[in-house]
Amino acid sequence: MNYRSFFKHVTGLDPYPYQERLGEGKSLPELISVPTGLGKTAAVVVAWLQHRRLRPETTPKRLVYCLPMRVLVEQVASHARAWLEAAAPLMGEATPHVHILMGGSGDDSWMRHPERPVLLVGTQDMLVSAALNRGYGMSRYRWPQAFGIMNSDCQWVLDETQLMGPALPTSAQLQGLREKLGTLGPARTTWMSATLDPEALDTIDHPTPPPGRDRIVLEAADRQAASLRLEASKPLFRAPLRLDRESSKKEYFRELASHLARVHLPGTRTLVFLNTVDRAQSLCEALEALGMEPLLLHSRFRPPDRLAREAGLARPDALIVSTQVLEAGVDLSSRLLVTELAPWPSLIQRFGRCNRYGEQEAPRIEWIDVEQDEGRPSLALPYPAEELAASRLRLEGLQDVGPLSLEQVPVVPGQELHPVLRRRDLLDLFDTSADLSGDDLDVSLYVRGSDEADVQVYWRQGPPQEDEPGPSRDELLSLPVGTLASFVKKSRQAWNWNPLGRRWESLSEPGCRPRPGMTVRLAAESGGYLPERGWVGDRSARPVEVVQWPTAPAEAMDGDPEAEVGRWIPLREHLDHVQAEARALVERAGLPERLAESVVTAALWHDVGKSHPAFQGALMPLAPPQEEIPWAKSAKGTGRLNYAVEGRPRPGFRHELASALAWVSTREQNEENDLVAWLVAAHHGKVRLSLRALPSERPPEDPDRLFARGVWDGEFLPALADLLEAPVRLDLSLMQLGPGSWTERMLALRDSEDLGPFRLAALEGLVRAADGRASAKERER
């Protein structure tokens, strides 16, 4: 089957010539510059499937599809699932799965099966933060595993890059650093936009190569095939009203509503873009006062409410009021489009939602001027006033904004400056250990920018309970950090889970504040949300309806949620199970022999530390009294074990540290053995580059005795069949800084040319995946 036939089989459509060129190539290009409405998503997804089908050894097994806004994620995932289902008869067991990466998702199958091909779809917040080892909306103990997967054996596709802000140079730097530091398997990036400026990808570690970047643009055959869309007329007019200080109260919304009532043609679709959620909500209220039924859509709805509204987009007579969420990617065509002044790339995307296929009679686009004032806050927000001024100059000279007309408008390189991720920044992010106050390195500047950085919130009744379930996807709502901070200041009840202290912290406590990527629990009694309006903040104190689904409790530093599998599993048996899973994993992953052996060895040793008296002491009260053997898993709930030795509590105990110390004590020091030690210690994401005691730990009576993570210097692990012939003394002198220390040895692995941060994290993820898969099978037996 040639590619043209494959594409039609999968999508039901004949491909454009540029789509054929993508599928017939050996890999995806760096740049795809194609106008909106010409099938860029199908182009890259189906081409990747073809490359996987014909050349799986050289084609990345993961396609990471990154989008600027959440509203686009479900749409791309839905299309991709349909295409993959159609491709399955031709691809068999090699057919990838689709996984949406969103906060609150309990599905971690994409991490438990890193050997399988997968299409990951998500927003830049979720995906880029995960690629920086600080995954938003994700357990901090999963960060390293996601980091390894997102940066190895992956094909990144960033769509609608003109809306991504600082994530664009960050993605370029990540690609450059992957090439310099090395990855497990190929790692490539493709950037797509109708208005892409190639110079934006020219960064310190990702310079433009001498031949230039590999790029796909429309050729003559494409233009002929897409002539109806490219030649679509889109007459442009200035709207008969203006947003300024004098009209920015209710007058603006009344005037705009009255104008829409006159120009909206019954039976046709009208789309109105306003630049802020508050203005979109106020316009809907004004339209409803006139007896009209607008459809409101913006980014501050919970998923069930947003999906219910998105279903109304298909109505051919809808009057839609939206913010930026419908700018890009949404397959929508209106007869009338009205938009507030916005930056030029955003306007181009908005124009693409009018007469999209050249099918509308008498299409019309109107733009509303926005005063360039010096007020606080400026009416130009969330955009820089100078960008709106530049757009105004362009619009005043145009009478039509169809694709052919826009091609005559010269592209002006973006002037916005963003922080640039450097090599040292990435290496610092490799260590996911929080500081003693529980804070982490902030990656928001590299993901979306400080002014737009988001937190996720959800509502529950009253104050939180220690063991209450975490949030599900349907509960979560993304908000700017500043918006939540202002809301919380006004005596609203808000809490964040502290995994180190194993407690809920009120954001009203001194030193506690909303931070990007944080997941915050709000009291339903505090209000702030209406299903028909979305986030309304202080404008509503009506209690919020709780949307709750069964999920697992938030994990603590000393938690072990996988310790309970419904039956008793001896430690030695569990180690064999995990080693077998690891061996199968490395064979399918095609790892070099040296690295494969390290993973398999680490899998065998990963839980040796569970023979420590603290762990066995926590399990033995639940174990069959006639059997005193080391156990790895219990038949009863042990998500939070009460660790103790001889009656003295050991909060913060980590069995994997004891496992690593046992390995180090019985082996000579070299890179291979240090790699096994790292993989053993790091497999739960809780023991990292430095060994130190946590504030919650109880020290030994001897003030000079070293201790860390519930392990005390000089303790012994008992002998263990075929692994430890005799009891082994645990030496914590490694935690002291200096030559030969744990930190020095592990940093050498991170900085090694043969390993590096990306390979190290990918190997770490394989051990954790093997452990999780073995535990799942033990639970099913």
mmCIF file of N, CA and C in Angstrom, residues 541-580:
data_model
loop_
_atom_site.group_PDB
_atom_site.id
_atom_site.type_symbol
_atom_site.label_atom_id
_atom_site.label_comp_id
_atom_site.label_asym_id
_atom_site.label_seq_id
_atom_site.Cartn_x
_atom_site.Cartn_y
_atom_site.Cartn_z
ATOM 1 N N ALA A 541 -20.498 34.027 45.655
ATOM 2 C CA ALA A 541 -20.188 33.292 46.885
ATOM 3 C C ALA A 541 -21.043 32.033 46.984
ATOM 4 N N ARG A 542 -21.769 31.715 45.932
ATOM 5 C CA ARG A 542 -22.610 30.521 45.942
ATOM 6 C C ARG A 542 -21.729 29.290 46.084
ATOM 7 N N PRO A 543 -22.046 28.370 46.998
ATOM 8 C CA PRO A 543 -21.210 27.174 47.157
ATOM 9 C C PRO A 543 -21.054 26.426 45.836
ATOM 10 N N VAL A 544 -19.861 25.910 45.618
ATOM 11 C CA VAL A 544 -19.546 25.222 44.376
ATOM 12 C C VAL A 544 -19.958 23.758 44.494
ATOM 13 N N GLU A 545 -20.624 23.278 43.455
ATOM 14 C CA GLU A 545 -20.992 21.865 43.428
ATOM 15 C C GLU A 545 -19.734 21.015 43.308
ATOM 16 N N VAL A 546 -19.589 20.027 44.193
ATOM 17 C CA VAL A 546 -18.398 19.178 44.197
ATOM 18 C C VAL A 546 -18.539 18.084 43.153
ATOM 19 N N VAL A 547 -17.535 17.972 42.289
ATOM 20 C CA VAL A 547 -17.470 16.892 41.299
ATOM 21 C C VAL A 547 -16.350 15.971 41.752
ATOM 22 N N GLN A 548 -16.689 14.788 42.214
ATOM 23 C CA GLN A 548 -15.675 13.937 42.826
ATOM 24 C C GLN A 548 -15.758 12.524 42.292
ATOM 25 N N TRP A 549 -14.584 11.971 41.987
ATOM 26 C CA TRP A 549 -14.499 10.588 41.542
ATOM 27 C C TRP A 549 -13.463 9.877 42.400
ATOM 28 N N PRO A 550 -13.613 8.567 42.607
ATOM 29 C CA PRO A 550 -12.668 7.841 43.472
ATOM 30 C C PRO A 550 -11.252 7.899 42.910
ATOM 31 N N THR A 551 -10.334 8.374 43.694
ATOM 32 C CA THR A 551 -8.919 8.389 43.322
ATOM 33 C C THR A 551 -8.110 8.029 44.555
ATOM 34 N N ALA A 552 -6.816 7.862 44.367
ATOM 35 C CA ALA A 552 -5.950 7.493 45.483
ATOM 36 C C ALA A 552 -5.610 8.727 46.309
ATOM 37 N N PRO A 553 -5.360 8.553 47.623
ATOM 38 C CA PRO A 553 -4.907 9.689 48.442
ATOM 39 C C PRO A 553 -3.577 10.220 47.938
ATOM 40 N N ALA A 554 -3.307 11.497 48.240
ATOM 41 C CA ALA A 554 -2.032 12.089 47.863
ATOM 42 C C ALA A 554 -0.896 11.340 48.553
ATOM 43 N N GLU A 555 0.207 11.127 47.828
ATOM 44 C CA GLU A 555 1.298 10.323 48.345
ATOM 45 C C GLU A 555 2.235 11.159 49.196
ATOM 46 N N ALA A 556 2.675 10.583 50.303
ATOM 47 C CA ALA A 556 3.635 11.237 51.192
ATOM 48 C C ALA A 556 5.039 10.721 50.897
ATOM 49 N N MET A 557 6.043 11.429 51.418
ATOM 50 C CA MET A 557 7.430 11.039 51.203
ATOM 51 C C MET A 557 7.689 9.620 51.716
ATOM 52 N N ASP A 558 7.108 9.255 52.878
ATOM 53 C CA ASP A 558 7.365 7.920 53.411
ATOM 54 C C ASP A 558 6.225 6.956 53.111
ATOM 55 N N GLY A 559 5.356 7.310 52.156
ATOM 56 C CA GLY A 559 4.282 6.413 51.765
ATOM 57 C C GLY A 559 4.786 5.319 50.841
ATOM 58 N N ASP A 560 4.075 4.218 50.824
ATOM 59 C CA ASP A 560 4.398 3.098 49.935
ATOM 60 C C ASP A 560 3.083 2.517 49.429
ATOM 61 N N PRO A 561 2.411 3.235 48.513
ATOM 62 C CA PRO A 561 1.073 2.820 48.097
ATOM 63 C C PRO A 561 1.019 1.481 47.373
ATOM 64 N N GLU A 562 2.164 0.987 46.878
ATOM 65 C CA GLU A 562 2.156 -0.289 46.166
ATOM 66 C C GLU A 562 2.498 -1.468 47.069
ATOM 67 N N ALA A 563 2.570 -1.225 48.378
ATOM 68 C CA ALA A 563 2.933 -2.311 49.286
ATOM 69 C C ALA A 563 1.786 -3.281 49.522
ATOM 70 N N GLU A 564 0.568 -2.858 49.245
ATOM 71 C CA GLU A 564 -0.593 -3.725 49.453
ATOM 72 C C GLU A 564 -1.072 -4.239 48.102
ATOM 73 N N VAL A 565 -1.040 -5.578 47.922
ATOM 74 C CA VAL A 565 -1.453 -6.175 46.648
ATOM 75 C C VAL A 565 -2.535 -7.233 46.841
ATOM 76 N N GLY A 566 -3.072 -7.336 48.049
ATOM 77 C CA GLY A 566 -4.158 -8.290 48.286
ATOM 78 C C GLY A 566 -3.709 -9.661 48.738
ATOM 79 N N ARG A 567 -2.409 -9.885 48.793
ATOM 80 C CA ARG A 567 -1.898 -11.158 49.315
ATOM 81 C C ARG A 567 -0.454 -10.954 49.762
ATOM 82 N N TRP A 568 0.049 -11.900 50.521
ATOM 83 C CA TRP A 568 1.405 -11.774 51.055
ATOM 84 C C TRP A 568 2.424 -12.285 50.043
ATOM 85 N N ILE A 569 3.402 -11.442 49.752
ATOM 86 C CA ILE A 569 4.449 -11.779 48.789
ATOM 87 C C ILE A 569 5.796 -11.752 49.509
ATOM 88 N N PRO A 570 6.501 -12.883 49.580
ATOM 89 C CA PRO A 570 7.840 -12.871 50.179
ATOM 90 C C PRO A 570 8.775 -11.951 49.397
ATOM 91 N N LEU A 571 9.701 -11.338 50.100
ATOM 92 C CA LEU A 571 10.608 -10.376 49.485
ATOM 93 C C LEU A 571 11.399 -11.002 48.343
ATOM 94 N N ARG A 572 11.962 -12.172 48.574
ATOM 95 C CA ARG A 572 12.798 -12.780 47.524
ATOM 96 C C ARG A 572 11.976 -13.097 46.285
ATOM 97 N N GLU A 573 10.727 -13.484 46.475
ATOM 98 C CA GLU A 573 9.854 -13.785 45.334
ATOM 99 C C GLU A 573 9.573 -12.510 44.531
ATOM 100 N N HIS A 574 9.329 -11.406 45.249
ATOM 101 C CA HIS A 574 9.043 -10.146 44.558
ATOM 102 C C HIS A 574 10.267 -9.677 43.765
ATOM 103 N N LEU A 575 11.446 -9.824 44.317
ATOM 104 C CA LEU A 575 12.649 -9.415 43.600
ATOM 105 C C LEU A 575 12.803 -10.199 42.301
ATOM 106 N N ASP A 576 12.497 -11.479 42.335
ATOM 107 C CA ASP A 576 12.571 -12.284 41.113
ATOM 108 C C ASP A 576 11.535 -11.814 40.088
ATOM 109 N N HIS A 577 10.331 -11.473 40.574
ATOM 110 C CA HIS A 577 9.287 -11.004 39.655
ATOM 111 C C HIS A 577 9.728 -9.725 38.937
ATOM 112 N N VAL A 578 10.296 -8.806 39.693
ATOM 113 C CA VAL A 578 10.693 -7.523 39.104
ATOM 114 C C VAL A 578 11.865 -7.714 38.153
ATOM 115 N N GLN A 579 12.798 -8.582 38.510
ATOM 116 C CA GLN A 579 13.924 -8.829 37.607
ATOM 117 C C GLN A 579 13.432 -9.408 36.281
ATOM 118 N N ALA A 580 12.458 -10.305 36.330
ATOM 119 C CA ALA A 580 11.930 -10.891 35.101
ATOM 120 C C ALA A 580 11.257 -9.829 34.238
#
